[in-house]
Amino acid sequence: MTDAFSAEQFCERCGRDTLALEKPVYDGFTKVGDQVVCATCGTPFEEEQLKAAGPVKPCIFGDDDRSPAVNVFDEGENRRLCRYCLHYIVNPFKQWCGLHRKEVEATDTCGRFAERKEKDEE
């Protein structure tokens, strides 16, 4: 089959522009090649028809379809979580606050937060 083909093709059987799908062709359990077919009706496209259209990528979604970037935390706000605290201890079985002596989660917060120095800062 061709190396590059247009993802959008005109199918003569359906009579409409449709997406072209590349499906494997098998002889028993052995893959013998690939075949480009209509996504709507499954009719195989001729190789000459694929070459005539030329390689084109489908433009289904554009920049207008993207959702805006979501920023959950303000700048530096997430730095007050327990996971960044000096008293936060992690072992394979639980996460622990050494100050309050209780089990905590990495996303918990408290009023007695003390920032842990990073190894690069020491």
PDB file of N, CA and C in Angstrom, residues 26-90:
ATOM      1  N   TYR A  26      -5.067 -10.172   6.497  1.00  0.00           N
ATOM      2  CA  TYR A  26      -4.500 -11.406   7.028  1.00  0.00           C
ATOM      3  C   TYR A  26      -4.735 -12.567   6.074  1.00  0.00           C
ATOM      4  N   ASP A  27      -3.769 -13.480   6.043  1.00  0.00           N
ATOM      5  CA  ASP A  27      -3.913 -14.763   5.388  1.00  0.00           C
ATOM      6  C   ASP A  27      -3.828 -15.791   6.507  1.00  0.00           C
ATOM      7  N   GLY A  28      -4.990 -16.222   6.997  1.00  0.00           N
ATOM      8  CA  GLY A  28      -5.014 -17.069   8.187  1.00  0.00           C
ATOM      9  C   GLY A  28      -4.681 -16.206   9.394  1.00  0.00           C
ATOM     10  N   PHE A  29      -3.579 -16.541  10.089  1.00  0.00           N
ATOM     11  CA  PHE A  29      -3.127 -15.749  11.230  1.00  0.00           C
ATOM     12  C   PHE A  29      -1.889 -14.919  10.901  1.00  0.00           C
ATOM     13  N   THR A  30      -1.534 -14.848   9.635  1.00  0.00           N
ATOM     14  CA  THR A  30      -0.348 -14.110   9.209  1.00  0.00           C
ATOM     15  C   THR A  30      -0.767 -12.808   8.539  1.00  0.00           C
ATOM     16  N   LYS A  31      -0.192 -11.703   8.989  1.00  0.00           N
ATOM     17  CA  LYS A  31      -0.477 -10.417   8.368  1.00  0.00           C
ATOM     18  C   LYS A  31       0.292 -10.336   7.058  1.00  0.00           C
ATOM     19  N   VAL A  32      -0.420 -10.063   5.964  1.00  0.00           N
ATOM     20  CA  VAL A  32       0.221 -10.020   4.649  1.00  0.00           C
ATOM     21  C   VAL A  32       0.284  -8.605   4.097  1.00  0.00           C
ATOM     22  N   GLY A  33      -0.340  -7.650   4.731  1.00  0.00           N
ATOM     23  CA  GLY A  33      -0.291  -6.273   4.242  1.00  0.00           C
ATOM     24  C   GLY A  33      -1.342  -5.409   4.892  1.00  0.00           C
ATOM     25  N   ASP A  34      -1.520  -4.228   4.312  1.00  0.00           N
ATOM     26  CA  ASP A  34      -2.508  -3.274   4.790  1.00  0.00           C
ATOM     27  C   ASP A  34      -3.419  -2.888   3.640  1.00  0.00           C
ATOM     28  N   GLN A  35      -4.645  -2.485   3.976  1.00  0.00           N
ATOM     29  CA  GLN A  35      -5.611  -2.060   2.982  1.00  0.00           C
ATOM     30  C   GLN A  35      -6.306  -0.811   3.508  1.00  0.00           C
ATOM     31  N   VAL A  36      -6.475   0.181   2.643  1.00  0.00           N
ATOM     32  CA  VAL A  36      -7.146   1.419   3.027  1.00  0.00           C
ATOM     33  C   VAL A  36      -8.602   1.308   2.613  1.00  0.00           C
ATOM     34  N   VAL A  37      -9.502   1.502   3.615  1.00  0.00           N
ATOM     35  CA  VAL A  37     -10.938   1.328   3.380  1.00  0.00           C
ATOM     36  C   VAL A  37     -11.699   2.573   3.825  1.00  0.00           C
ATOM     37  N   CYS A  38     -12.934   2.693   3.336  1.00  0.00           N
ATOM     38  CA  CYS A  38     -13.840   3.775   3.717  1.00  0.00           C
ATOM     39  C   CYS A  38     -14.289   3.555   5.162  1.00  0.00           C
ATOM     40  N   ALA A  39     -14.268   4.604   5.977  1.00  0.00           N
ATOM     41  CA  ALA A  39     -14.671   4.488   7.376  1.00  0.00           C
ATOM     42  C   ALA A  39     -16.183   4.294   7.514  1.00  0.00           C
ATOM     43  N   THR A  40     -16.952   4.714   6.516  1.00  0.00           N
ATOM     44  CA  THR A  40     -18.408   4.614   6.595  1.00  0.00           C
ATOM     45  C   THR A  40     -18.923   3.244   6.170  1.00  0.00           C
ATOM     46  N   CYS A  41     -18.506   2.803   4.973  1.00  0.00           N
ATOM     47  CA  CYS A  41     -19.088   1.558   4.445  1.00  0.00           C
ATOM     48  C   CYS A  41     -18.093   0.403   4.365  1.00  0.00           C
ATOM     49  N   GLY A  42     -16.798   0.661   4.512  1.00  0.00           N
ATOM     50  CA  GLY A  42     -15.807  -0.409   4.487  1.00  0.00           C
ATOM     51  C   GLY A  42     -15.321  -0.789   3.098  1.00  0.00           C
ATOM     52  N   THR A  43     -15.706  -0.035   2.059  1.00  0.00           N
ATOM     53  CA  THR A  43     -15.259  -0.317   0.698  1.00  0.00           C
ATOM     54  C   THR A  43     -13.774  -0.005   0.558  1.00  0.00           C
ATOM     55  N   PRO A  44     -12.974  -0.927   0.003  1.00  0.00           N
ATOM     56  CA  PRO A  44     -11.551  -0.645  -0.182  1.00  0.00           C
ATOM     57  C   PRO A  44     -11.336   0.433  -1.243  1.00  0.00           C
ATOM     58  N   PHE A  45     -10.370   1.314  -1.005  1.00  0.00           N
ATOM     59  CA  PHE A  45     -10.002   2.338  -1.985  1.00  0.00           C
ATOM     60  C   PHE A  45      -8.953   1.756  -2.919  1.00  0.00           C
ATOM     61  N   GLU A  46      -8.987   2.182  -4.185  1.00  0.00           N
ATOM     62  CA  GLU A  46      -7.971   1.789  -5.163  1.00  0.00           C
ATOM     63  C   GLU A  46      -6.710   2.596  -4.893  1.00  0.00           C
ATOM     64  N   GLU A  47      -5.558   2.015  -5.161  1.00  0.00           N
ATOM     65  CA  GLU A  47      -4.294   2.686  -4.894  1.00  0.00           C
ATOM     66  C   GLU A  47      -4.146   3.944  -5.735  1.00  0.00           C
ATOM     67  N   GLU A  48      -4.670   3.947  -6.983  1.00  0.00           N
ATOM     68  CA  GLU A  48      -4.584   5.132  -7.834  1.00  0.00           C
ATOM     69  C   GLU A  48      -5.391   6.281  -7.249  1.00  0.00           C
ATOM     70  N   GLN A  49      -6.522   5.964  -6.636  1.00  0.00           N
ATOM     71  CA  GLN A  49      -7.362   6.976  -6.020  1.00  0.00           C
ATOM     72  C   GLN A  49      -6.653   7.606  -4.814  1.00  0.00           C
ATOM     73  N   LEU A  50      -5.915   6.803  -4.062  1.00  0.00           N
ATOM     74  CA  LEU A  50      -5.192   7.313  -2.900  1.00  0.00           C
ATOM     75  C   LEU A  50      -4.044   8.214  -3.316  1.00  0.00           C
ATOM     76  N   LYS A  51      -3.336   7.847  -4.402  1.00  0.00           N
ATOM     77  CA  LYS A  51      -2.215   8.664  -4.872  1.00  0.00           C
ATOM     78  C   LYS A  51      -2.689   9.992  -5.422  1.00  0.00           C
ATOM     79  N   ALA A  52      -3.862  10.013  -6.074  1.00  0.00           N
ATOM     80  CA  ALA A  52      -4.366  11.232  -6.694  1.00  0.00           C
ATOM     81  C   ALA A  52      -4.684  12.303  -5.663  1.00  0.00           C
ATOM     82  N   ALA A  53      -5.177  11.910  -4.518  1.00  0.00           N
ATOM     83  CA  ALA A  53      -5.569  12.884  -3.500  1.00  0.00           C
ATOM     84  C   ALA A  53      -4.367  13.515  -2.819  1.00  0.00           C
ATOM     85  N   GLY A  54      -3.269  12.800  -2.692  1.00  0.00           N
ATOM     86  CA  GLY A  54      -2.080  13.327  -2.035  1.00  0.00           C
ATOM     87  C   GLY A  54      -2.189  13.277  -0.530  1.00  0.00           C
ATOM     88  N   PRO A  55      -1.047  13.349   0.168  1.00  0.00           N
ATOM     89  CA  PRO A  55      -1.077  13.249   1.631  1.00  0.00           C
ATOM     90  C   PRO A  55      -1.594  14.527   2.284  1.00  0.00           C
ATOM     91  N   VAL A  56      -2.621  14.373   3.109  1.00  0.00           N
ATOM     92  CA  VAL A  56      -3.218  15.481   3.849  1.00  0.00           C
ATOM     93  C   VAL A  56      -3.637  14.958   5.210  1.00  0.00           C
ATOM     94  N   LYS A  57      -3.418  15.755   6.253  1.00  0.00           N
ATOM     95  CA  LYS A  57      -3.882  15.368   7.587  1.00  0.00           C
ATOM     96  C   LYS A  57      -5.292  15.904   7.786  1.00  0.00           C
ATOM     97  N   PRO A  58      -6.159  15.150   8.439  1.00  0.00           N
ATOM     98  CA  PRO A  58      -7.516  15.652   8.661  1.00  0.00           C
ATOM     99  C   PRO A  58      -7.512  16.810   9.650  1.00  0.00           C
ATOM    100  N   CYS A  59      -8.384  17.753   9.421  1.00  0.00           N
ATOM    101  CA  CYS A  59      -8.490  18.906  10.326  1.00  0.00           C
ATOM    102  C   CYS A  59      -9.847  18.857  11.013  1.00  0.00           C
ATOM    103  N   ILE A  60     -10.018  17.872  11.874  1.00  0.00           N
ATOM    104  CA  ILE A  60     -11.282  17.683  12.573  1.00  0.00           C
ATOM    105  C   ILE A  60     -11.439  18.707  13.689  1.00  0.00           C
ATOM    106  N   PHE A  61     -10.379  18.908  14.482  1.00  0.00           N
ATOM    107  CA  PHE A  61     -10.420  19.844  15.599  1.00  0.00           C
ATOM    108  C   PHE A  61      -9.441  20.978  15.356  1.00  0.00           C
ATOM    109  N   GLY A  62      -9.824  22.178  15.737  1.00  0.00           N
ATOM    110  CA  GLY A  62      -8.965  23.343  15.602  1.00  0.00           C
ATOM    111  C   GLY A  62      -8.649  23.938  16.962  1.00  0.00           C
ATOM    112  N   ASP A  63      -8.005  25.099  16.938  1.00  0.00           N
ATOM    113  CA  ASP A  63      -7.635  25.773  18.184  1.00  0.00           C
ATOM    114  C   ASP A  63      -8.873  26.255  18.950  1.00  0.00           C
ATOM    115  N   ASP A  64      -9.971  26.508  18.235  1.00  0.00           N
ATOM    116  CA  ASP A  64     -11.200  26.952  18.901  1.00  0.00           C
ATOM    117  C   ASP A  64     -11.794  25.861  19.778  1.00  0.00           C
ATOM    118  N   ASP A  65     -11.483  24.589  19.476  1.00  0.00           N
ATOM    119  CA  ASP A  65     -12.050  23.466  20.223  1.00  0.00           C
ATOM    120  C   ASP A  65     -11.294  23.158  21.506  1.00  0.00           C
ATOM    121  N   ARG A  66     -10.130  23.731  21.698  1.00  0.00           N
ATOM    122  CA  ARG A  66      -9.336  23.472  22.905  1.00  0.00           C
ATOM    123  C   ARG A  66      -9.942  24.202  24.101  1.00  0.00           C
ATOM    124  N   SER A  67      -9.926  23.546  25.246  1.00  0.00           N
ATOM    125  CA  SER A  67     -10.408  24.197  26.457  1.00  0.00           C
ATOM    126  C   SER A  67      -9.311  25.096  27.013  1.00  0.00           C
ATOM    127  N   PRO A  68      -9.686  26.168  27.696  1.00  0.00           N
ATOM    128  CA  PRO A  68      -8.670  27.073  28.240  1.00  0.00           C
ATOM    129  C   PRO A  68      -7.854  26.381  29.335  1.00  0.00           C
ATOM    130  N   ALA A  69      -6.630  26.845  29.519  1.00  0.00           N
ATOM    131  CA  ALA A  69      -5.751  26.286  30.546  1.00  0.00           C
ATOM    132  C   ALA A  69      -6.344  26.576  31.925  1.00  0.00           C
ATOM    133  N   VAL A  70      -6.314  25.571  32.788  1.00  0.00           N
ATOM    134  CA  VAL A  70      -6.879  25.702  34.124  1.00  0.00           C
ATOM    135  C   VAL A  70      -5.741  25.769  35.134  1.00  0.00           C
ATOM    136  N   ASN A  71      -5.730  26.820  35.929  1.00  0.00           N
ATOM    137  CA  ASN A  71      -4.754  26.958  37.009  1.00  0.00           C
ATOM    138  C   ASN A  71      -5.517  26.841  38.321  1.00  0.00           C
ATOM    139  N   VAL A  72      -5.312  25.734  39.030  1.00  0.00           N
ATOM    140  CA  VAL A  72      -6.046  25.475  40.255  1.00  0.00           C
ATOM    141  C   VAL A  72      -5.493  26.301  41.404  1.00  0.00           C
ATOM    142  N   PHE A  73      -4.170  26.433  41.478  1.00  0.00           N
ATOM    143  CA  PHE A  73      -3.532  27.147  42.583  1.00  0.00           C
ATOM    144  C   PHE A  73      -2.985  28.482  42.103  1.00  0.00           C
ATOM    145  N   ASP A  74      -2.989  29.469  42.995  1.00  0.00           N
ATOM    146  CA  ASP A  74      -2.296  30.718  42.721  1.00  0.00           C
ATOM    147  C   ASP A  74      -0.800  30.461  42.824  1.00  0.00           C
ATOM    148  N   GLU A  75       0.002  31.403  42.424  1.00  0.00           N
ATOM    149  CA  GLU A  75       1.452  31.246  42.446  1.00  0.00           C
ATOM    150  C   GLU A  75       1.939  30.971  43.874  1.00  0.00           C
ATOM    151  N   GLY A  76       2.562  29.838  44.106  1.00  0.00           N
ATOM    152  CA  GLY A  76       3.112  29.476  45.403  1.00  0.00           C
ATOM    153  C   GLY A  76       2.109  28.947  46.413  1.00  0.00           C
ATOM    154  N   GLU A  77       0.825  28.939  46.076  1.00  0.00           N
ATOM    155  CA  GLU A  77      -0.194  28.491  47.031  1.00  0.00           C
ATOM    156  C   GLU A  77      -0.043  27.009  47.363  1.00  0.00           C
ATOM    157  N   ASN A  78       0.309  26.202  46.363  1.00  0.00           N
ATOM    158  CA  ASN A  78       0.454  24.771  46.616  1.00  0.00           C
ATOM    159  C   ASN A  78       1.701  24.448  47.429  1.00  0.00           C
ATOM    160  N   ARG A  79       2.575  25.402  47.674  1.00  0.00           N
ATOM    161  CA  ARG A  79       3.783  25.163  48.474  1.00  0.00           C
ATOM    162  C   ARG A  79       3.473  25.051  49.966  1.00  0.00           C
ATOM    163  N   ARG A  80       2.230  25.224  50.408  1.00  0.00           N
ATOM    164  CA  ARG A  80       1.861  25.100  51.818  1.00  0.00           C
ATOM    165  C   ARG A  80       1.221  23.753  52.122  1.00  0.00           C
ATOM    166  N   LEU A  81       1.324  22.818  51.197  1.00  0.00           N
ATOM    167  CA  LEU A  81       0.799  21.481  51.421  1.00  0.00           C
ATOM    168  C   LEU A  81       1.735  20.686  52.320  1.00  0.00           C
ATOM    169  N   CYS A  82       1.199  19.674  52.995  1.00  0.00           N
ATOM    170  CA  CYS A  82       2.003  18.852  53.904  1.00  0.00           C
ATOM    171  C   CYS A  82       3.217  18.229  53.211  1.00  0.00           C
ATOM    172  N   ARG A  83       3.096  17.889  51.956  1.00  0.00           N
ATOM    173  CA  ARG A  83       4.213  17.238  51.276  1.00  0.00           C
ATOM    174  C   ARG A  83       5.450  18.127  51.206  1.00  0.00           C
ATOM    175  N   TYR A  84       5.301  19.450  51.374  1.00  0.00           N
ATOM    176  CA  TYR A  84       6.439  20.369  51.363  1.00  0.00           C
ATOM    177  C   TYR A  84       6.847  20.807  52.770  1.00  0.00           C
ATOM    178  N   CYS A  85       6.223  20.218  53.802  1.00  0.00           N
ATOM    179  CA  CYS A  85       6.471  20.624  55.191  1.00  0.00           C
ATOM    180  C   CYS A  85       7.693  19.901  55.764  1.00  0.00           C
ATOM    181  N   LEU A  86       8.365  20.554  56.689  1.00  0.00           N
ATOM    182  CA  LEU A  86       9.529  20.006  57.373  1.00  0.00           C
ATOM    183  C   LEU A  86       9.168  18.777  58.201  1.00  0.00           C
ATOM    184  N   HIS A  87       7.958  18.714  58.721  1.00  0.00           N
ATOM    185  CA  HIS A  87       7.539  17.645  59.627  1.00  0.00           C
ATOM    186  C   HIS A  87       6.901  16.451  58.911  1.00  0.00           C
ATOM    187  N   TYR A  88       6.797  16.510  57.598  1.00  0.00           N
ATOM    188  CA  TYR A  88       6.156  15.455  56.806  1.00  0.00           C
ATOM    189  C   TYR A  88       7.117  14.285  56.624  1.00  0.00           C
ATOM    190  N   ILE A  89       6.676  13.091  57.025  1.00  0.00           N
ATOM    191  CA  ILE A  89       7.502  11.879  56.945  1.00  0.00           C
ATOM    192  C   ILE A  89       6.755  10.842  56.110  1.00  0.00           C
ATOM    193  N   VAL A  90       7.463  10.222  55.182  1.00  0.00           N
ATOM    194  CA  VAL A  90       6.860   9.201  54.324  1.00  0.00           C
ATOM    195  C   VAL A  90       7.594   7.900  54.530  1.00  0.00           C
TER     196      VAL A  90
END
